[in-house]
Coordinates of C-alpha atoms and ligand atoms in Angstrom, one line a residue:
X1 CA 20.5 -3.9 -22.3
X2 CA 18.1 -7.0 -21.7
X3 CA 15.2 -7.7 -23.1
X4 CA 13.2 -7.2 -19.7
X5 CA 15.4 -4.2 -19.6
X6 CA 14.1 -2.6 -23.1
X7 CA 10.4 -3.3 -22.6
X8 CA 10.5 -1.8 -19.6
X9 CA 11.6 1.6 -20.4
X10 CA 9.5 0.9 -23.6
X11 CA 6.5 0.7 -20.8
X12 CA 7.3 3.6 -18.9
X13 CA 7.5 5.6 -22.0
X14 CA 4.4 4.8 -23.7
X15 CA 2.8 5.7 -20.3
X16 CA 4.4 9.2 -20.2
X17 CA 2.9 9.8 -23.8
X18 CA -0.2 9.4 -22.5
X19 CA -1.2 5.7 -23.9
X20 CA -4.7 4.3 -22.2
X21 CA -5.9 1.4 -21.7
X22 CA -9.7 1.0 -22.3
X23 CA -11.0 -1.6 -20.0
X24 CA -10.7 0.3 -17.0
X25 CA -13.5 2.7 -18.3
X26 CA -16.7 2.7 -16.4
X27 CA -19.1 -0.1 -18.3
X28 CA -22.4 0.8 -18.8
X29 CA -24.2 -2.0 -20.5
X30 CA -21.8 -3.5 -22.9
X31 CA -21.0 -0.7 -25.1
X32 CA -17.4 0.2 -26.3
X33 CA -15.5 3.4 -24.2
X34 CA -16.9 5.8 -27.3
X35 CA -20.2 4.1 -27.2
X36 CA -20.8 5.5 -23.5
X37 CA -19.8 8.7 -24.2
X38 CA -22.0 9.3 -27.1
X39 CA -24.9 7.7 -25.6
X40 CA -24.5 10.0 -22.3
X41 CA -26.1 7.1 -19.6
X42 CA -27.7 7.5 -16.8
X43 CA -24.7 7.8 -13.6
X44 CA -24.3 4.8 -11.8
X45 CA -25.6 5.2 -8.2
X46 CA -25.2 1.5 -6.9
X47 CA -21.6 1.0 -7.6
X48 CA -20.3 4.8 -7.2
X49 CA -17.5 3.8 -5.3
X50 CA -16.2 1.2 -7.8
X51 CA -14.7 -2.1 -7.4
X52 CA -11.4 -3.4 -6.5
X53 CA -9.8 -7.4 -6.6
X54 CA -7.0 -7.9 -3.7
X55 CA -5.7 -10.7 -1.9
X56 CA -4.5 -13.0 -4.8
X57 CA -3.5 -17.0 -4.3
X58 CA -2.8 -19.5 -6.6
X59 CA -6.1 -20.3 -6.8
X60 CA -8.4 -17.2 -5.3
X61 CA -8.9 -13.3 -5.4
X62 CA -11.1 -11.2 -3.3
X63 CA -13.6 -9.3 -5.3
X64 CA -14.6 -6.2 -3.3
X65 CA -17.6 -3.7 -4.1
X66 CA -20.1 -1.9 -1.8
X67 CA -23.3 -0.2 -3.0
X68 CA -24.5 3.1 -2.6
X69 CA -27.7 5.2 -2.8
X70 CA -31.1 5.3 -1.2
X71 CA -33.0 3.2 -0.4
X72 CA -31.2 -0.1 0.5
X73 CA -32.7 -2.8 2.7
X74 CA -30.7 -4.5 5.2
X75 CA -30.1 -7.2 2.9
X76 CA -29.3 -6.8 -0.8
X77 CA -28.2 -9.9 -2.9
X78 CA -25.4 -9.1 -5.3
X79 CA -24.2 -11.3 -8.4
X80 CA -20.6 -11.4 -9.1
X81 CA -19.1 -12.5 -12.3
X82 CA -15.6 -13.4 -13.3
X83 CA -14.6 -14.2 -17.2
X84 CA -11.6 -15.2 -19.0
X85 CA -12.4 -12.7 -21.1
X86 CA -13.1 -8.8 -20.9
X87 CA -16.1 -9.3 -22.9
X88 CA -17.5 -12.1 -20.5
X89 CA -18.5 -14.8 -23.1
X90 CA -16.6 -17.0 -21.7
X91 CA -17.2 -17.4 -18.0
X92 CA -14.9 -18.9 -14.8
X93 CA -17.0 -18.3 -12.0
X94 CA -19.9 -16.5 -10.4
X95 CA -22.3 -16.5 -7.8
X96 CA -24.4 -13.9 -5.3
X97 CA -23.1 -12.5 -2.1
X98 CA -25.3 -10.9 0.5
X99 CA -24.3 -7.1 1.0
X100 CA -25.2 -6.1 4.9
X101 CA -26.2 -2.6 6.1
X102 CA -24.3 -4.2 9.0
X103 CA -21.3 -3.5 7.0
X104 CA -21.8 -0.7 4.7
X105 CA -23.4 -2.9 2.0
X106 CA -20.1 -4.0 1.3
X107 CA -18.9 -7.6 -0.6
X108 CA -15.9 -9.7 -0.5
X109 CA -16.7 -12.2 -3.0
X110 CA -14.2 -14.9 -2.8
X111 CA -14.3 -16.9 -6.3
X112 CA -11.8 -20.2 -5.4
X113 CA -10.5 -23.1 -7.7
X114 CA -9.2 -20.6 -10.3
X115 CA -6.6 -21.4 -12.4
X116 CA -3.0 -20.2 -11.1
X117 CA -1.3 -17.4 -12.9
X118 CA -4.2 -16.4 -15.3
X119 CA -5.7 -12.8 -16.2
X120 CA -9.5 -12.6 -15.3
X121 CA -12.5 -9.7 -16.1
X122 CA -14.6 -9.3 -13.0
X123 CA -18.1 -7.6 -12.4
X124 CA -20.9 -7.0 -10.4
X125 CA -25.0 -6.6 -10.7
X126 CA -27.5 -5.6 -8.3
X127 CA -30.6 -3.8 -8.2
X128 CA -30.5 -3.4 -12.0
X129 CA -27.3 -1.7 -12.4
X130 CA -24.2 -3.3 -13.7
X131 CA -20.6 -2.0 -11.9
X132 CA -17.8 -1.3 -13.6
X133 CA -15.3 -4.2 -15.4
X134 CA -11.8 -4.8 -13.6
X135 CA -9.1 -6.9 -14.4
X136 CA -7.6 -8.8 -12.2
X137 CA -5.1 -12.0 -11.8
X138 CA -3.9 -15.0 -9.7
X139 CA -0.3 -15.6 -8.5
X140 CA 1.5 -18.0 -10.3
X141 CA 1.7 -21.7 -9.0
X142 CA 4.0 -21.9 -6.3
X143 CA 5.6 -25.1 -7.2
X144 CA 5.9 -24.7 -10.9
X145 CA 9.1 -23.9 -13.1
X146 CA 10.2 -20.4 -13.9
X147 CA 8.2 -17.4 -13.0
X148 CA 7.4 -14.6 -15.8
X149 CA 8.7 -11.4 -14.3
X150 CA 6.4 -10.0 -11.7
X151 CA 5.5 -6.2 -12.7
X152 CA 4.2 -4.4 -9.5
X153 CA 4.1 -0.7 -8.3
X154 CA 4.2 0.5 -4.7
X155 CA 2.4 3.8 -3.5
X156 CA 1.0 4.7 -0.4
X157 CA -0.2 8.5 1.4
X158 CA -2.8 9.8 -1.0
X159 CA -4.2 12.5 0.9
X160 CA -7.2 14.0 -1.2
X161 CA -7.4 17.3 -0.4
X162 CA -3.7 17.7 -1.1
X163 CA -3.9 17.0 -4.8
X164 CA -5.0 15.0 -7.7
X165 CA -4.2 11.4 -8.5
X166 CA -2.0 11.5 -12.0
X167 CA -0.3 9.3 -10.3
X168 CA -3.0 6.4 -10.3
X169 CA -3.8 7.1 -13.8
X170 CA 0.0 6.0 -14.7
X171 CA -0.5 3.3 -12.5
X172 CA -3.3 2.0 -14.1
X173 CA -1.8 2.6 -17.4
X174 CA 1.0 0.2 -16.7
X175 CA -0.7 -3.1 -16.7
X176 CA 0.7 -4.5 -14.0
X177 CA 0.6 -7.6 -12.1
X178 CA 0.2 -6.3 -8.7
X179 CA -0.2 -2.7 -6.8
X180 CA 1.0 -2.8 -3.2
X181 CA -0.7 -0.2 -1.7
X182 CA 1.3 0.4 2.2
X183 CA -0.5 3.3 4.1
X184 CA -2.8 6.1 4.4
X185 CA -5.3 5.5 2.3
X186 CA -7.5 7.8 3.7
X187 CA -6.3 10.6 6.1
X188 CA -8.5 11.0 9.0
X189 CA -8.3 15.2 9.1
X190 CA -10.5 17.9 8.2
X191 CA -9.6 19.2 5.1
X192 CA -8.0 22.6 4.8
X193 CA -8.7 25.5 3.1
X194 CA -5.6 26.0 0.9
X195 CA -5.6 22.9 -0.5
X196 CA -6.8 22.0 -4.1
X197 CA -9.5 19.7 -3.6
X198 CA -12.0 19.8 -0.1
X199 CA -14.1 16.9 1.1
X200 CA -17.0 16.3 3.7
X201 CA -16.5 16.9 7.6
X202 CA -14.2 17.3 10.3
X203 CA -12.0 14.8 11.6
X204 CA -13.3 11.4 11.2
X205 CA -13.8 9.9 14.3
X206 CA -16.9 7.4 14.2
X207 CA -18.2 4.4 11.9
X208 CA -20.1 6.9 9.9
X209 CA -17.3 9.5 9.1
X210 CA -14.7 7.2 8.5
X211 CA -17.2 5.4 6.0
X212 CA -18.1 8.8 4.9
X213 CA -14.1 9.6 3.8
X214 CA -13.5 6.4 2.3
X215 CA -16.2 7.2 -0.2
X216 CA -15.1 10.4 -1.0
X217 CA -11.9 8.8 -1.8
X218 CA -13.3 5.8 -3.8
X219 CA -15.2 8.4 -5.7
X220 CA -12.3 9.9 -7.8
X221 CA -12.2 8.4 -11.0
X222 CA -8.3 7.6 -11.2
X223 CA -8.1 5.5 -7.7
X224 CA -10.7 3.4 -8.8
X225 CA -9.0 3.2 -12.3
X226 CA -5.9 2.2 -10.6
X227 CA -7.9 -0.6 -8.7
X228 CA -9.8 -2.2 -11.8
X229 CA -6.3 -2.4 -13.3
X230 CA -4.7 -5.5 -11.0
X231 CA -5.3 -6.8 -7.7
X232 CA -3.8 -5.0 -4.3
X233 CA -2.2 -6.0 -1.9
X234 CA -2.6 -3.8 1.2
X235 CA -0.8 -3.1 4.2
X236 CA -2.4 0.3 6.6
X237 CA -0.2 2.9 8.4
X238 CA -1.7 5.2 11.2
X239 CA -4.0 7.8 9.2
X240 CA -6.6 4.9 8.4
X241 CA -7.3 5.4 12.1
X242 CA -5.4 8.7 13.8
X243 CA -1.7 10.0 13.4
X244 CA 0.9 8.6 15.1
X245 CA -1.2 6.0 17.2
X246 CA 0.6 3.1 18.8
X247 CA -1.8 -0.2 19.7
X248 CA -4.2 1.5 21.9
X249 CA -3.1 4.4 22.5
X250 CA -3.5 7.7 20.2
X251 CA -0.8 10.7 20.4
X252 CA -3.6 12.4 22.7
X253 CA -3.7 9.6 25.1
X254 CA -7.8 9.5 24.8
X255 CA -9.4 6.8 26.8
X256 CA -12.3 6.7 24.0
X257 CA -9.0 5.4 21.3
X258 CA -10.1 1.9 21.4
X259 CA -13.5 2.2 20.2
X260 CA -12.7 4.6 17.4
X261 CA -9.9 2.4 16.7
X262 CA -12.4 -0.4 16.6
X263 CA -14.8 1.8 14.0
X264 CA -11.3 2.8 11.9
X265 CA -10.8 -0.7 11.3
X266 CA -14.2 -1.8 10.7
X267 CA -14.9 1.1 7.8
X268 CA -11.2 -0.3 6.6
X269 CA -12.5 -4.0 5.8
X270 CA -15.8 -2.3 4.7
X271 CA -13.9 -1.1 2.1
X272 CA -10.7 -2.7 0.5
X273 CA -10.2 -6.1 -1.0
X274 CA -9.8 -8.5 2.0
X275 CA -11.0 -11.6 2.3
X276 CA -13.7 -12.3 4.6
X277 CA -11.7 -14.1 7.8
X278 CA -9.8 -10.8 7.9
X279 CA -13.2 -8.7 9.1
X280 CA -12.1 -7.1 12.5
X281 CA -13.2 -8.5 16.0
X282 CA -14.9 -5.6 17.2
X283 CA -15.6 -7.7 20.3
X284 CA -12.0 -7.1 21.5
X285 CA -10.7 -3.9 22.9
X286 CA -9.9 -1.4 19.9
X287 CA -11.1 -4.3 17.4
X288 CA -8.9 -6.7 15.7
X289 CA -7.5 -7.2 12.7
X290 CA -5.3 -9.3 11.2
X291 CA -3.5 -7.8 8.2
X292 CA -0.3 -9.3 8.5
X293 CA 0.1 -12.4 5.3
X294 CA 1.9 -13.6 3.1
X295 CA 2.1 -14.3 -0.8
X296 CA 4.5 -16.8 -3.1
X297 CA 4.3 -15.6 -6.1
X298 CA 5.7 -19.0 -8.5
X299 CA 9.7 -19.6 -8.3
X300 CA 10.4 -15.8 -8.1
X301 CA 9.3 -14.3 -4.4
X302 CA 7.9 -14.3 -1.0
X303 CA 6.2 -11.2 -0.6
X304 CA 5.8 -10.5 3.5
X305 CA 3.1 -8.0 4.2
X306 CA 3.8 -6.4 7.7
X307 CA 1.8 -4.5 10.3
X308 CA 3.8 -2.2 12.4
X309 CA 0.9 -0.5 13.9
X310 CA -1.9 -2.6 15.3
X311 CA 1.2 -3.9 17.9
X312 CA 4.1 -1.7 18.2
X313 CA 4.9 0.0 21.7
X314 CA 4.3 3.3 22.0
X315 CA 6.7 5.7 20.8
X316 CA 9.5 6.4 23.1
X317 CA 10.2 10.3 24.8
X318 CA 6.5 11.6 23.6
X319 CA 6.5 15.3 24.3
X320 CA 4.7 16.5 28.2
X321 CA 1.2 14.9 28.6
X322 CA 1.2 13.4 25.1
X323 CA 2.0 10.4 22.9
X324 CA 2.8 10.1 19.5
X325 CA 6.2 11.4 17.4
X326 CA 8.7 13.3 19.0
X327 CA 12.5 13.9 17.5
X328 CA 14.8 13.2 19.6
X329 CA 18.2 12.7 20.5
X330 CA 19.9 9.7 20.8
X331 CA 21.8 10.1 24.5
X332 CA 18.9 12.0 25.8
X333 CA 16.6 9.5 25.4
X334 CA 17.8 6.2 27.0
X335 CA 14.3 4.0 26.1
X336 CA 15.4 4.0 22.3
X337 CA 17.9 1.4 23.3
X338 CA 15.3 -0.7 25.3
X339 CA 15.7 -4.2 23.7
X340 CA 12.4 -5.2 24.7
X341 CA 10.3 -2.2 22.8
X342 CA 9.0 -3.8 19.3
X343 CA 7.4 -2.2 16.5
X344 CA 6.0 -5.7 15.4
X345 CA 4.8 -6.7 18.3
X346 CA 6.8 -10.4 19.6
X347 CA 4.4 -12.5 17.6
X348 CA 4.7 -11.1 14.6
X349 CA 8.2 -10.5 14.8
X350 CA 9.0 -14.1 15.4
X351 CA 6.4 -14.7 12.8
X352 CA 8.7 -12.9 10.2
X353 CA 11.9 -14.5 11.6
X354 CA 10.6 -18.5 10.6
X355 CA 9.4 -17.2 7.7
X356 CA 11.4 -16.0 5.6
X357 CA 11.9 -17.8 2.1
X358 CA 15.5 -19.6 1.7
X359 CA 14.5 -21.3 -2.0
X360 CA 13.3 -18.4 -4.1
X361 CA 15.5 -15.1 -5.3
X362 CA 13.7 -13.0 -3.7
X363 CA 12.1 -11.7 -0.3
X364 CA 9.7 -8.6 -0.5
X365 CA 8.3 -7.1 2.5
X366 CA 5.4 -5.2 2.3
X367 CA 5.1 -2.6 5.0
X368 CA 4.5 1.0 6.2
X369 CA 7.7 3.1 7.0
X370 CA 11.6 4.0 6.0
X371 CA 13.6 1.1 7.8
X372 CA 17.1 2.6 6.6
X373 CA 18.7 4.8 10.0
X374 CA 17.7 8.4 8.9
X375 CA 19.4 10.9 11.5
X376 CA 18.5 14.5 11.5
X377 CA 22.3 15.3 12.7
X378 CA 25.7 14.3 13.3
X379 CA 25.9 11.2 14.7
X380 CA 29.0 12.5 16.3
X381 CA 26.9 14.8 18.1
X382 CA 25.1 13.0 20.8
X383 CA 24.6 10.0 19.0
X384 CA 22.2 11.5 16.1
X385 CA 18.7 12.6 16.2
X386 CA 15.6 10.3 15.1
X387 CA 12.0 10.3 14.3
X388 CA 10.6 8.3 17.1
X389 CA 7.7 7.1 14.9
X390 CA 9.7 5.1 12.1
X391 CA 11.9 2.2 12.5
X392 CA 14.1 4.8 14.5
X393 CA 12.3 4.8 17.5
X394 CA 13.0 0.8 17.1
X395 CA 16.9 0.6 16.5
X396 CA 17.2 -2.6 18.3
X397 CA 14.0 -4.1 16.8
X398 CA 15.5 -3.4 13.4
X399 CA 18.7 -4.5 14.0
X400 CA 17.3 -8.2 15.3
X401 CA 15.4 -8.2 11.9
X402 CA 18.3 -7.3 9.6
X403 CA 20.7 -9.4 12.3
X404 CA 18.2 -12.7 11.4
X405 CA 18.2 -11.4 7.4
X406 CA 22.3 -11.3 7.7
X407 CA 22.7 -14.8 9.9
X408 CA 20.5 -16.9 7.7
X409 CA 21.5 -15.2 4.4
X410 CA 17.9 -14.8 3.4
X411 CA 18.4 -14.4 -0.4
X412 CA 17.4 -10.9 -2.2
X413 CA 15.8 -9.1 0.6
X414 CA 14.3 -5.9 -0.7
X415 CA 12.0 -3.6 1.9
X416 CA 8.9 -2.0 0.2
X417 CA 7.8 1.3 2.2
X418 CA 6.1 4.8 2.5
X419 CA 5.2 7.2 5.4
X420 CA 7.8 9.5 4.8
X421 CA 6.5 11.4 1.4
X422 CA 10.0 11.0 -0.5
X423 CA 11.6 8.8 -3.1
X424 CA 14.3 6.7 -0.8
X425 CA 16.9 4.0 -1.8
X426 CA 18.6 3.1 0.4
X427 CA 21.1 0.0 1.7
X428 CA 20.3 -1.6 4.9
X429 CA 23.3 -2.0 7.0
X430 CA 24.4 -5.2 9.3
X431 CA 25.6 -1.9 11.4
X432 CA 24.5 1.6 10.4
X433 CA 27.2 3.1 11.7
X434 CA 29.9 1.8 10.3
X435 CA 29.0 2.5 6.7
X436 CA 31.7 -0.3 5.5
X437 CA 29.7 -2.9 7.0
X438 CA 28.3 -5.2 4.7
X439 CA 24.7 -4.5 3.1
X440 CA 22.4 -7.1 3.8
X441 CA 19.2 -5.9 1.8
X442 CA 18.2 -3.2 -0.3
X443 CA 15.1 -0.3 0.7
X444 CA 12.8 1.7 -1.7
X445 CA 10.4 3.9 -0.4
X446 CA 7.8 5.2 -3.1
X447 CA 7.0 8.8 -1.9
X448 CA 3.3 9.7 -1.5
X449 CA 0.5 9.9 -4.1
X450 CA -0.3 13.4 -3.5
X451 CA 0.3 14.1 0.5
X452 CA 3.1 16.9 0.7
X453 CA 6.7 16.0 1.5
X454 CA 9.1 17.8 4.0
X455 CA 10.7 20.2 2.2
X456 CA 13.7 19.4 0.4
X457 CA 16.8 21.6 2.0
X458 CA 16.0 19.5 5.3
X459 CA 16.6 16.3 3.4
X460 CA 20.0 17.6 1.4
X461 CA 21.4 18.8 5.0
X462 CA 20.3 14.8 6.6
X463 CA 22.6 13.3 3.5
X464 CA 26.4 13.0 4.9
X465 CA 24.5 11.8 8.0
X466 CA 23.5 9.0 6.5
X467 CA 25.7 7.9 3.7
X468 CA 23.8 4.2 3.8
X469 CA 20.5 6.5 2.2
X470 CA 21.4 6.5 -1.4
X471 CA 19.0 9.2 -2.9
X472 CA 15.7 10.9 -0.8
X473 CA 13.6 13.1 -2.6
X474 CA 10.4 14.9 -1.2
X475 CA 10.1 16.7 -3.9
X476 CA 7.9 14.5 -6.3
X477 CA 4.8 13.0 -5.5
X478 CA 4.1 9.8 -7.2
X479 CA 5.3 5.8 -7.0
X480 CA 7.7 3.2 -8.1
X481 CA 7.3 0.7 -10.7
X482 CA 9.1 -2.8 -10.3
X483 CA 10.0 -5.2 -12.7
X484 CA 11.6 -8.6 -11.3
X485 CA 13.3 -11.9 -12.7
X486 CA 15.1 -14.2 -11.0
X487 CA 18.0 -12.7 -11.5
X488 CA 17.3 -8.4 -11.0
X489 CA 15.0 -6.0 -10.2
X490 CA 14.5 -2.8 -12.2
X491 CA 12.9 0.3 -10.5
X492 CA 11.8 3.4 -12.2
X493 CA 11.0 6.5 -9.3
X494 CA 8.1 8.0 -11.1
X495 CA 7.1 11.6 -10.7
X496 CA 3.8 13.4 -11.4
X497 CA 4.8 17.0 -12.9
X498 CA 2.0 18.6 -11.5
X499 CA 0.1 17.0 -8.3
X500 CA -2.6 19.5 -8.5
X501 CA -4.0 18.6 -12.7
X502 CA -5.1 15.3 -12.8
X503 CA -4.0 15.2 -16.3
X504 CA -0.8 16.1 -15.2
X505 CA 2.1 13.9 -17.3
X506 CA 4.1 11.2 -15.3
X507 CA 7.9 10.8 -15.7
X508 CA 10.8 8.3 -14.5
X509 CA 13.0 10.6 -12.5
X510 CA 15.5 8.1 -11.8
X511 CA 16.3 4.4 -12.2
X512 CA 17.8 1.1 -10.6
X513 CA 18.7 -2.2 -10.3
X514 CA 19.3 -4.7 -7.6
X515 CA 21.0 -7.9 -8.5
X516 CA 19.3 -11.2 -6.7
X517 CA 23.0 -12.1 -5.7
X518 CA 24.0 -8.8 -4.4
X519 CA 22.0 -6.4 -1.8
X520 CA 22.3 -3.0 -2.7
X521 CA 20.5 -0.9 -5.3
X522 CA 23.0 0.5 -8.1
X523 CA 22.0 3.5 -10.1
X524 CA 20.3 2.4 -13.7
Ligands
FE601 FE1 1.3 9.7 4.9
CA602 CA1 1.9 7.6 8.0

């Protein structure tokens, strides 16, 4: 067993047992954790919906808060402080940023000329009231010699209402270098009435109840732990906006979509850890924004961060009168097999095509869905039967991506995702239906955070379809923790025992590794 090996599971177990780490906890003043407590403060109203660090260079990090509470003029000046230390005696930058009722009173402080590959302790202060501390880093220096390993988790559909987050709290637990969060952060629906937790309103459908939602969700305790633990990087899938939408167009074919698309996006920068040149142009139909980027961490990895929403065609055989998901068979719906249909849009395919890293190990991509082929059936029966919303609905787009991945021999290609609410590994396939064709990169999918999975039965019978799909599991809500080197990546599947106790212990539920030389992911 290597060494990376051993204090890995040694990580992972501490976590289980409970272990904490204490500068996460909410700071008020500069007393210790047990300080607080005993002296019962006031609650903070200005920074109720935390902070959180994202975007990370070499040399940068977005520092994201937004103030709450009455009272606020249209212009409130907020300091921002980074340290080298947790204590801040020793500060690296700071300055003020201007928080605009325009924008929710939100702030993207961007601190630049930081040192590459260093830890940092951020804060912010305005109106008398201090925020909480968060730790945060930069990526290592692109050019220099080898890379520490790169410890990241991925995680994505955290629907509140449908439990508690245990699963952030073992996140945030696990010191890691980097979250990749990949979709649904918010679910626009009304919450329902046998779930465990309810929030505010209806459906969100304006600036004001999306805005509302993402503070109900920044509000619990263990996402904001999970985002004063590292910097995120963040890709959005369709509930951040409505399900199933397409571009322009939402699954009810409204002709109001674009501007509630444009408010979606607009309480989506108001609120996450992007940099300032990504804030949406709400001057163009549906608003834009441009999410799509991409990250060297040192020698080790390019990490691609895809959108395959803001400019994928709409989904192909909707049912009567609508758009959105349908399931459908493969001979009875000819568009599937349109080559021109893209769920990356042309730009932003071609985009990915030139860029993909031939020097380092590794290529990551970041994005929102299950790329593997997933039929519901027989493929000897009419061809197999797809979810039109996934990378199914795309066949041919996929295979000119994993076509371009096999031709240039991109090294160590391994395909982050979510959506789907299940634990998959899978191998991506030069040609899924031949399953002896060779593998050209490997797939994890990380389940949800707490948003329920299909049930289980339905995935067992979908296995001998697709013998490419190594292990799918929609019976454990949680994430997957990653630990790369140049030379493998070890993944731990991580399970909450119960989604709805927030105390609820977390537990590896299976483990594996991916050599850099060899696509595929082999049982640990
Ligand atoms: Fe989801
Ligand atoms: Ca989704």
């Amino acid at each position: 067993m290597s060494t990376t090996r051993r204090q890995f599971l040694h990580t992972s177990t501490a976590a289980a047992l409970g272990s904490s780490a204490s500068w996460w906890q909410p700071a008020h003043g500069e007393g210790t954790a047990a300080e607080t407590e005993a002296s019962a403060p006031e609650p903070t109203r200005r920074f109720d919906l935390g902070i959180a660090s994202g975007s990370p260079t070499a040399h940068s990090v977005v520092l994201w808060t937004r103030l709450t509470g009455g009272n606020l003029t249209p212009r409130v000046e907020v300091r921002w402080e980074l340290a080298h230390d947790e204590a801040f005696k020793r500060i690296a930058a700071a300055g003020t940023e201007t928080a605009e009722r325009d924008w929710a009173h939100s702030v993207h402080a961007e601190p630049r000329g930081l040192e590459p590959g260093r830890w940092y302790w951020y804060r912010f202060q305005a109106l008398g009231e201090r925020s909480m501390v968060g730790r945060t880093r930069t990526a290592p220096l692109a050019t220099s010699g080898a890379t520490a390993p790169l410890r990241f988790a991925i995680a994505s559909c955290q629907r509140y209402d449908a439990g508690h987050y245990a699963a952030w709290r073992d996140v945030a637990e696990q010191n890691l270098d980097l979250v990749m969060f990949l979709g649904d952060y918010i679910y626009e629906g009304a919450s329902r009435s046998d779930f465990p937790r309810r929030h505010e309103g209806g459906e969100a459908r304006t600036l004001e109840t999306y805005r509302a939602r993402y503070a109900t969700y920044k509000r619990d305790p263990l996402l904001q732990a999970a985002h004063a633990s590292a910097p995120w990087l963040m890709v959005w899938d369709d509930h951040e906006v409505d399900n199933d939408y397409a571009g322009l167009q939402d699954s009810r074919l409204s002709a109001h979509f674009p501007g509630r698309r444009a408010a979606a996006y607009q309480a989506y920068w108001e609120h996450m850890p992007f940099p300032k040149s990504a804030r949406p142009q709400l001057d163009a139909p549906g608003g834009t924004m441009r999410i799509t980027g991409r990250l060297d961490w040192g020698t080790l990895a390019r990490i691609h961060l895809l959108d395959n929403r803001q400019y994928r065609d709409p989904q192909v055989c909707p049912r009567p009168g609508q758009g959105g998901s349908n399931t459908v068979k493969l001979t009875e719906c000819a568009a599937l097999l349109d080559p021109r249909r893209t769920l990356l849009g042309s730009a932003q395919e071609r985009w990915l095509a030139e860029g993909w890293d031939l020097r380092r190990p590794w290529n990551l991509v970041a994005q929102q869905t299950l790329m593997a082929r997933h039929s519901w059936t027989d493929t000897a029966d009419a061809g197999g039967t797809y979810w039109s919303d996934g990378w199914d609905g795309y066949p041919l787009a996929r295979n000119r991506l994993l076509g371009t991945v096999a031709e240039r021999r991109v090294p160590g290609v391994v395909v982050l995702g979510g959506d789907v609410h299940a634990h998959v590994v899978a191998d991506l396939k030069a040609d899924f239906d031949r399953p002896e064709s060779p593998t050209v990169a490997t797939e994890f999918c990380g389940t949800s955070i707490s948003s329920h999975g299909r049930p289980q039965e339905l995935l067992d019978m979908a296995r001998s379809f697709n013998p490419h799909i190594q292990r799918s599991r929609s019976d454990k809500r949680g994430c997957m923790l990653f630990t790369l080197d140049a030379k493998q990546l070890l993944v731990a599947l991580r399970g909450v025992d119960d989604v709805n106790d927030p105390s609820s212990a977390v537990r590896t539920s299976a483990s594996y590794v991916v050599e850099a030389s060899r696509p595929g992911a082999v049982a640990a």
